Short mmCIF file of C-alpha atoms in Angstrom, two decimals:
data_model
loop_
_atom_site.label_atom_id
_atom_site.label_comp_id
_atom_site.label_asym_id
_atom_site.label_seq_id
_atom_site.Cartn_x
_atom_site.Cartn_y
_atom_site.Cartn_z
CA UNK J 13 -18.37 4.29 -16.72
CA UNK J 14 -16.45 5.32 -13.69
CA UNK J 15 -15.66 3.34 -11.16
CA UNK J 16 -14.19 4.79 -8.62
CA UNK J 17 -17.03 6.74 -6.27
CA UNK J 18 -15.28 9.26 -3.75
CA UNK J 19 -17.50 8.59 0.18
CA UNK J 20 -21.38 8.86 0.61
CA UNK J 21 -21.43 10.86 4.17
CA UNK J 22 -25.49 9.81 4.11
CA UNK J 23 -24.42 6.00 4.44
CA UNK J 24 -23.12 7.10 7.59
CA UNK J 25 -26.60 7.92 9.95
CA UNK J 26 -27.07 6.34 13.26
CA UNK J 27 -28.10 7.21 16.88
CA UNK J 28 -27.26 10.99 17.12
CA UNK J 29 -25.30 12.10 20.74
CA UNK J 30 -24.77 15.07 19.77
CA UNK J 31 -21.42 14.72 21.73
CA UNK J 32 -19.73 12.12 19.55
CA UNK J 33 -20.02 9.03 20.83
CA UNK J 34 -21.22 7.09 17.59
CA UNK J 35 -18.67 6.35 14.64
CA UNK J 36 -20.86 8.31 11.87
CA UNK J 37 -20.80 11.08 14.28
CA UNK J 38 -16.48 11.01 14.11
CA UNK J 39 -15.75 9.40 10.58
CA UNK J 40 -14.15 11.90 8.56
CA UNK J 41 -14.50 11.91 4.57
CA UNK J 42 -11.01 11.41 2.34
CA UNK J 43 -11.68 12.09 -1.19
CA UNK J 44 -8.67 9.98 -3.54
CA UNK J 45 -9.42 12.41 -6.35
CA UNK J 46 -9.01 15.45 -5.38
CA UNK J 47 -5.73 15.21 -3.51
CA UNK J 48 -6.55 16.56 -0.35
CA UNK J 49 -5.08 15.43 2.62
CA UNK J 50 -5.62 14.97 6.10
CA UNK J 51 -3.65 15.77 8.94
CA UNK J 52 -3.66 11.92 10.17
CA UNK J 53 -5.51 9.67 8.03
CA UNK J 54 -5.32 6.74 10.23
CA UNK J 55 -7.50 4.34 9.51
CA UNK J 56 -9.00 4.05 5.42
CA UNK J 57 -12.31 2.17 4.81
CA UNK J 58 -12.21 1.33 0.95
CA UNK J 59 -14.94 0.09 -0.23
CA UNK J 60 -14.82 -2.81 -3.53
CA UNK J 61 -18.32 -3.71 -4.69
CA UNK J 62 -17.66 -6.35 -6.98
CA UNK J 63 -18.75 -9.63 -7.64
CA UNK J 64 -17.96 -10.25 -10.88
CA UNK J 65 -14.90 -12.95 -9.72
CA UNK J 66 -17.70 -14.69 -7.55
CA UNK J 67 -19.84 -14.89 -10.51
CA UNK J 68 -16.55 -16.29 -13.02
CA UNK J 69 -16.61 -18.86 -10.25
CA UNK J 70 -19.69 -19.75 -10.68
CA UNK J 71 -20.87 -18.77 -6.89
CA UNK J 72 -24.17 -17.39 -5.90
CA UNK J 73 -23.76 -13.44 -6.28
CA UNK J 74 -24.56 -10.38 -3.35
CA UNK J 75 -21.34 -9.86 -2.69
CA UNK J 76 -21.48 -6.53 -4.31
CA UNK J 77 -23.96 -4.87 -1.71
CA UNK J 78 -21.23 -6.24 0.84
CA UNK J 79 -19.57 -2.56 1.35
CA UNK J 80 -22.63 -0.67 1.98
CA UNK J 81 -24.32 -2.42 4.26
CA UNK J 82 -21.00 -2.79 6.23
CA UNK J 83 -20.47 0.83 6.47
CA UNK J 84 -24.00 1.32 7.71
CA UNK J 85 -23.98 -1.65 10.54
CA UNK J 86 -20.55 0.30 11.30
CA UNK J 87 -21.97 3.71 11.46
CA UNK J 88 -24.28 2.69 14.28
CA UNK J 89 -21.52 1.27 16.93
CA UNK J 90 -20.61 3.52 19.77
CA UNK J 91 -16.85 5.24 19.20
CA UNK J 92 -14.57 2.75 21.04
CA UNK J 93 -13.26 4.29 24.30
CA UNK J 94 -9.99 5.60 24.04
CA UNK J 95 -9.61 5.20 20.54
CA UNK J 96 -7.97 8.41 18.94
CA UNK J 97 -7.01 7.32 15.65
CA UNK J 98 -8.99 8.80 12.94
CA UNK J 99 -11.26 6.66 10.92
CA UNK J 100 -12.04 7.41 7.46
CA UNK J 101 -14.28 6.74 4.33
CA UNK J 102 -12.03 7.02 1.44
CA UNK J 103 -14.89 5.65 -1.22
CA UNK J 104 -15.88 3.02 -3.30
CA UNK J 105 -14.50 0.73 -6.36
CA UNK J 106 -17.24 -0.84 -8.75
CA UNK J 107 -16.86 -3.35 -11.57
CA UNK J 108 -18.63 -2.51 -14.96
CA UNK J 109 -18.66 -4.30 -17.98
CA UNK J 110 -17.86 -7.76 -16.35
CA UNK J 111 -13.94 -5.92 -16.47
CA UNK J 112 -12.46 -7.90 -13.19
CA UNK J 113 -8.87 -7.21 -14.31
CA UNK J 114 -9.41 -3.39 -14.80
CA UNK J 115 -10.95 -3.59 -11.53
CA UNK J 116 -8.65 -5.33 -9.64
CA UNK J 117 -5.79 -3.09 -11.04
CA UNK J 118 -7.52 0.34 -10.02
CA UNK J 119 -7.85 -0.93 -6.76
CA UNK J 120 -4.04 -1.75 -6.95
CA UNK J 121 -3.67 1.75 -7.55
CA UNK J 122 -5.93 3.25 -4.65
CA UNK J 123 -4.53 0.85 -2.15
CA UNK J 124 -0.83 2.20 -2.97
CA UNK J 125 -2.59 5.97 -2.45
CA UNK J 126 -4.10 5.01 1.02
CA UNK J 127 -0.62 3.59 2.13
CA UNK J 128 1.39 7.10 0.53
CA UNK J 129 -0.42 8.82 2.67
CA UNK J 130 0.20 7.17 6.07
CA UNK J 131 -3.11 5.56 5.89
CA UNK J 132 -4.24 2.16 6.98
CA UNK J 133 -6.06 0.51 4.59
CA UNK J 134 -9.18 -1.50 5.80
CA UNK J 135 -10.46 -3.35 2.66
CA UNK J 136 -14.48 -4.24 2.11
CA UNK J 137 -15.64 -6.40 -0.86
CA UNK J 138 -16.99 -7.60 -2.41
CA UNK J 139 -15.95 -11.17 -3.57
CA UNK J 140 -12.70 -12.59 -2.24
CA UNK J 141 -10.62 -11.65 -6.07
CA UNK J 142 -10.24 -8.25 -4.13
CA UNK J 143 -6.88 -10.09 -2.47
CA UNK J 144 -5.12 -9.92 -5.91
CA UNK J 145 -5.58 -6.14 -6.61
CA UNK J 146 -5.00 -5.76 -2.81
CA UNK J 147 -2.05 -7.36 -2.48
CA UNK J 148 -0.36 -6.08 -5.63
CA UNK J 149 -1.06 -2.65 -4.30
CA UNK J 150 0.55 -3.03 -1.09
CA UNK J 151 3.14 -4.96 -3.26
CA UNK J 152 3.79 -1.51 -5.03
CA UNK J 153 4.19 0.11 -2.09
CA UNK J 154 6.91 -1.72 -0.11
CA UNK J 155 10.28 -2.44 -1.04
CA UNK J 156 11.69 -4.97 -3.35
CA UNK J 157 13.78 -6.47 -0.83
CA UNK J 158 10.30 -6.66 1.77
CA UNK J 159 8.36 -9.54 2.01
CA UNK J 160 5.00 -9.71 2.75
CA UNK J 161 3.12 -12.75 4.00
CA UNK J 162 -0.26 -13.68 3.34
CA UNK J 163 -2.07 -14.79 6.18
CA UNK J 164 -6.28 -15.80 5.35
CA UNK J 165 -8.83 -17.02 7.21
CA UNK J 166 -10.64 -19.25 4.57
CA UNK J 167 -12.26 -21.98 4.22
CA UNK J 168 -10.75 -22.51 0.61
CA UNK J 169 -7.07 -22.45 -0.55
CA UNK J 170 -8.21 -19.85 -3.55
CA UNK J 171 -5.44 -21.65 -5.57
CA UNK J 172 -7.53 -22.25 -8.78
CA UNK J 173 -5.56 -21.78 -11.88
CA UNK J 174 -6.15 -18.90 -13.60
CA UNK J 175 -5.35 -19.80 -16.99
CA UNK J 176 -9.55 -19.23 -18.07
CA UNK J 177 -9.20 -15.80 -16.26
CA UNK J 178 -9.02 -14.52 -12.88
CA UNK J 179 -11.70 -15.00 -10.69
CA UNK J 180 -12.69 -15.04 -7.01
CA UNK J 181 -10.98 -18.62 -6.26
CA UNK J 182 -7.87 -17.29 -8.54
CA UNK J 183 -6.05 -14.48 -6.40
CA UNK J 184 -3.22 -16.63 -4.63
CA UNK J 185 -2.44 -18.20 -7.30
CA UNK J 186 -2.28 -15.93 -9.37
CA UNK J 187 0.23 -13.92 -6.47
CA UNK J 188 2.22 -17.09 -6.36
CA UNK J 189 2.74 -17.38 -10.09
CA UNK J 190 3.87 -13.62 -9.97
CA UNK J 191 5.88 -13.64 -7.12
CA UNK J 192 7.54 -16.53 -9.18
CA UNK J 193 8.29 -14.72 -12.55
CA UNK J 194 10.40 -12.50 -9.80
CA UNK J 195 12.03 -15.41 -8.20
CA UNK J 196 10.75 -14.04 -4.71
CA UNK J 197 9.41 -16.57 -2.33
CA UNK J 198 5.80 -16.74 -1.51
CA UNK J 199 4.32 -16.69 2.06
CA UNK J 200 0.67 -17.60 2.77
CA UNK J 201 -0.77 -19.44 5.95
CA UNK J 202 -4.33 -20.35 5.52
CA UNK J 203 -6.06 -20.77 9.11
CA UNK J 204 -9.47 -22.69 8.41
CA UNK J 205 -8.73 -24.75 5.97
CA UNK J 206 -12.05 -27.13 5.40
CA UNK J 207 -11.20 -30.85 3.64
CA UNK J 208 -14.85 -31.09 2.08
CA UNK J 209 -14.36 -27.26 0.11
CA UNK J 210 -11.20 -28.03 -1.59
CA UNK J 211 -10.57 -30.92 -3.91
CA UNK J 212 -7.55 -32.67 -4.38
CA UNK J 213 -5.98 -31.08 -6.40
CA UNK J 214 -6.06 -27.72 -4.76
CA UNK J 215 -4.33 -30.03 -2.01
CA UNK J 216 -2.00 -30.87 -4.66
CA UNK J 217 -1.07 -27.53 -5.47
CA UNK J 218 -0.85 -25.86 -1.64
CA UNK J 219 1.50 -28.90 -1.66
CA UNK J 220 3.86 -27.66 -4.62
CA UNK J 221 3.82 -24.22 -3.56
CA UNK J 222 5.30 -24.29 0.25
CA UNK J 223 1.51 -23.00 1.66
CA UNK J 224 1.26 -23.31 5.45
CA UNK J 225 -2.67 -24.07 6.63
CA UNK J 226 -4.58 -24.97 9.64
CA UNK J 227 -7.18 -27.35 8.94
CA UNK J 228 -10.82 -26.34 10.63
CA UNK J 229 -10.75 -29.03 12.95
CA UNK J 230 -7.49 -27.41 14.49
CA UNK J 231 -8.56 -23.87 14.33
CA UNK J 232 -10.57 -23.11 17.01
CA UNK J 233 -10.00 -21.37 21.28
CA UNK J 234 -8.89 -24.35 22.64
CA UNK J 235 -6.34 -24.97 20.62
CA UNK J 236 -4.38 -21.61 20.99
CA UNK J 237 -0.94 -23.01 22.49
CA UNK J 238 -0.10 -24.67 19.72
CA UNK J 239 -1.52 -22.24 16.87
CA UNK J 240 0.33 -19.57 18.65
CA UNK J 241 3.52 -21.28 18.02
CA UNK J 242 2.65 -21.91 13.90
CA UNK J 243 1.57 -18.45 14.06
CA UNK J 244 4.85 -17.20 15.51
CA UNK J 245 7.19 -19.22 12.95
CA UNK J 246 5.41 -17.85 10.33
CA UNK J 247 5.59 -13.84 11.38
CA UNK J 248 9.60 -14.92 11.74
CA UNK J 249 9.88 -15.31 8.43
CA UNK J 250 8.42 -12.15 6.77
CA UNK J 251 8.59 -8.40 6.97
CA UNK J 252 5.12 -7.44 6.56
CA UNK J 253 1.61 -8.54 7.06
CA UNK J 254 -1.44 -8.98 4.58
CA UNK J 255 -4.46 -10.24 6.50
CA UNK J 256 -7.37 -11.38 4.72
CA UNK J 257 -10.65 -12.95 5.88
CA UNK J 258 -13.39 -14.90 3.85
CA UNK J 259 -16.81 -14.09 5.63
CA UNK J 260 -17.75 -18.13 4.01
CA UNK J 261 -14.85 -18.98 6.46
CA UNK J 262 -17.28 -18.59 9.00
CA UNK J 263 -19.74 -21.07 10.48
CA UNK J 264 -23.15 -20.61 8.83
CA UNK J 265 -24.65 -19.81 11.81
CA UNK J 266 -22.48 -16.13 12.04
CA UNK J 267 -22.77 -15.68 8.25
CA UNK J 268 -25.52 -17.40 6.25
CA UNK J 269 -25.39 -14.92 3.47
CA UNK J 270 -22.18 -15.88 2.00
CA UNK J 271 -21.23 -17.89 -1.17
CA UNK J 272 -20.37 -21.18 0.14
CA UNK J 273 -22.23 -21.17 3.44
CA UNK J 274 -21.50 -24.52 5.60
CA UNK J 275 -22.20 -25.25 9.39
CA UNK J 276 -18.96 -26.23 9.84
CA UNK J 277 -17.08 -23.52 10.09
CA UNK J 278 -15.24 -21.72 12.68
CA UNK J 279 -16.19 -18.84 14.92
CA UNK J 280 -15.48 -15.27 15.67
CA UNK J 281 -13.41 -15.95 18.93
CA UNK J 282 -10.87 -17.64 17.45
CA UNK J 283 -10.92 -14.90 14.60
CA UNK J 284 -10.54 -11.80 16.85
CA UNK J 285 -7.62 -14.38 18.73
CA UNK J 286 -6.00 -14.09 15.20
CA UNK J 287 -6.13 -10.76 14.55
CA UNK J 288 -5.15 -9.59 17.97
CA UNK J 289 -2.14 -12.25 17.68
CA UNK J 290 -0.85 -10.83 14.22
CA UNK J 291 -1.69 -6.84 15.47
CA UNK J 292 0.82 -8.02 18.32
CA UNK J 293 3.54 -8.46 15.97
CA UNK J 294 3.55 -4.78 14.68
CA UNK J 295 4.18 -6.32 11.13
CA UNK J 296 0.64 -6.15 9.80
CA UNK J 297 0.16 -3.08 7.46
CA UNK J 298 -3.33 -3.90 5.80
CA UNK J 299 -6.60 -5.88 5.80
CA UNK J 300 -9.87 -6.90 3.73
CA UNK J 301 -12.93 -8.16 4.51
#
């Protein structure tokens, strides 16, 4: 079956202005198969409807309708005012046959297309295993001497072991184990940490492995001074930026549908604080959802 789908222009339907003032009515189309190109690809939407690592994990599944009905809440917006970068739908990734690793690998492959062409890739899953084939694709793309840190705003570590197979609570391990084998050091700051979704020995193991984190408690707008500064030290020490955010991250009351839903945790302000903070340093080169 194939599993790469190039963009659905019908997802996109909204409000028409008939002057362009809605983002289906100034997304443009970028088909990865084909090899055309466009003159300034700017920002890629790649879509990865799979939930196959969420179900290995033994979560509750719907993660796979997560890139759809993103794109078509996003179709309706208004264009942001004075925004001339390009925005584009570069298609879709699906999992068949319950193949994760085949999965995760193409997307490896489409991510390092996106960035060949000058695009920046905006990620949509899909369960939270989209980090490994992410990450190995911008991995790919840089050089060897680059580093890239990881920076995720998570309520979980995603540290499991993979040794039974990859799954959606594998992907930073299974980066650290690789990054390892190649005796390169591994950077990842988790900003949301929550004590009560990650047992001990996931503790243990963000222990062994050098991981920076912010627990919940600390992560929130009024504590911005000092996250600033553990932001900053950790931007010092890499080239590049990964930034990846877990939707179950969020407090249950901004996003009930996820996985692990819990009322405790934290909000969107301190989110879009984050992002701005990290788009400030001009290292960040890609992002999932």
């Amino acid at each position: 079956m194939k599993n790469f789908h190039p963009p659905k222009p019908k997802l996109w339907q909204g409000r028409s202005s008939g002057t362009g003032q809605y983002l289906h009515e100034k997304v443009d189309f970028l088909n990865l198969e084909t090899g055309v190109t466009l003159p300034n690809p700017g920002f890629a939407i790649l879509g990865y409807a799979c939930e196959e690592g969420v179900r290995r994990n033994q979560g509750r599944i719907g993660a796979v309708e997560g890139p759809v009905s993103i794109i078509q809440e996003l179709a309706k917006l208004p264009h942001p005012r004075g925004m001339n970068t390009q925005l584009c739908d570069a298609g879709l990734i699906t999992c068949s046959n319950q193949n994760l690793e085949g999965t995760q690998e193409l997307l490896s492959g489409k991510v390092k297309q996106l960035l060949d062409l000058g695009s920046f890739p905006l990620l949509l899953g899909g369960g939270h295993d989209i980090a490994y084939g992410h990450y190995m694709g911008l991995r790919s793309y840089v050089d060897p001497e680059e580093s890239i840190g990881i920076i995720n705003l998570d309520a979980h570590f995603d540290l499991r072991s993979a040794a039974q197979g990859p799954n959606s609570g594998t992907p930073f391990y299974q980066i650290a184990m690789q990054l390892e084998e190649q005796n390169q050091p591994f950077h990842y700051f988790c900003l949301g940490i929550r004590e009560e979704a990650n047992s001990a020995e996931l503790f243990d193991a963000a222990g062994k492995l050098g991981v920076n984190y912010v627990m919940n408690s600390d992560f929130h707008i009024g504590n911005t001074i000092t996250l600033k500064k553990d932001l900053e030290e950790f931007l010092e020490q890499v080239d590049r930026i990964y930034l990846t955010i877990d939707l179950d991250g969020f407090s249950s009351a901004y996003s009930p549908g996820v996985s692990a839903a819990s009322p405790f945790g934290f909000s969107p302000d301190i989110a879009i604080w984050t992002l701005e903070e990290v788009i400030h340093s001009g290292k960040l080169m890609s992002l999932d959802l």
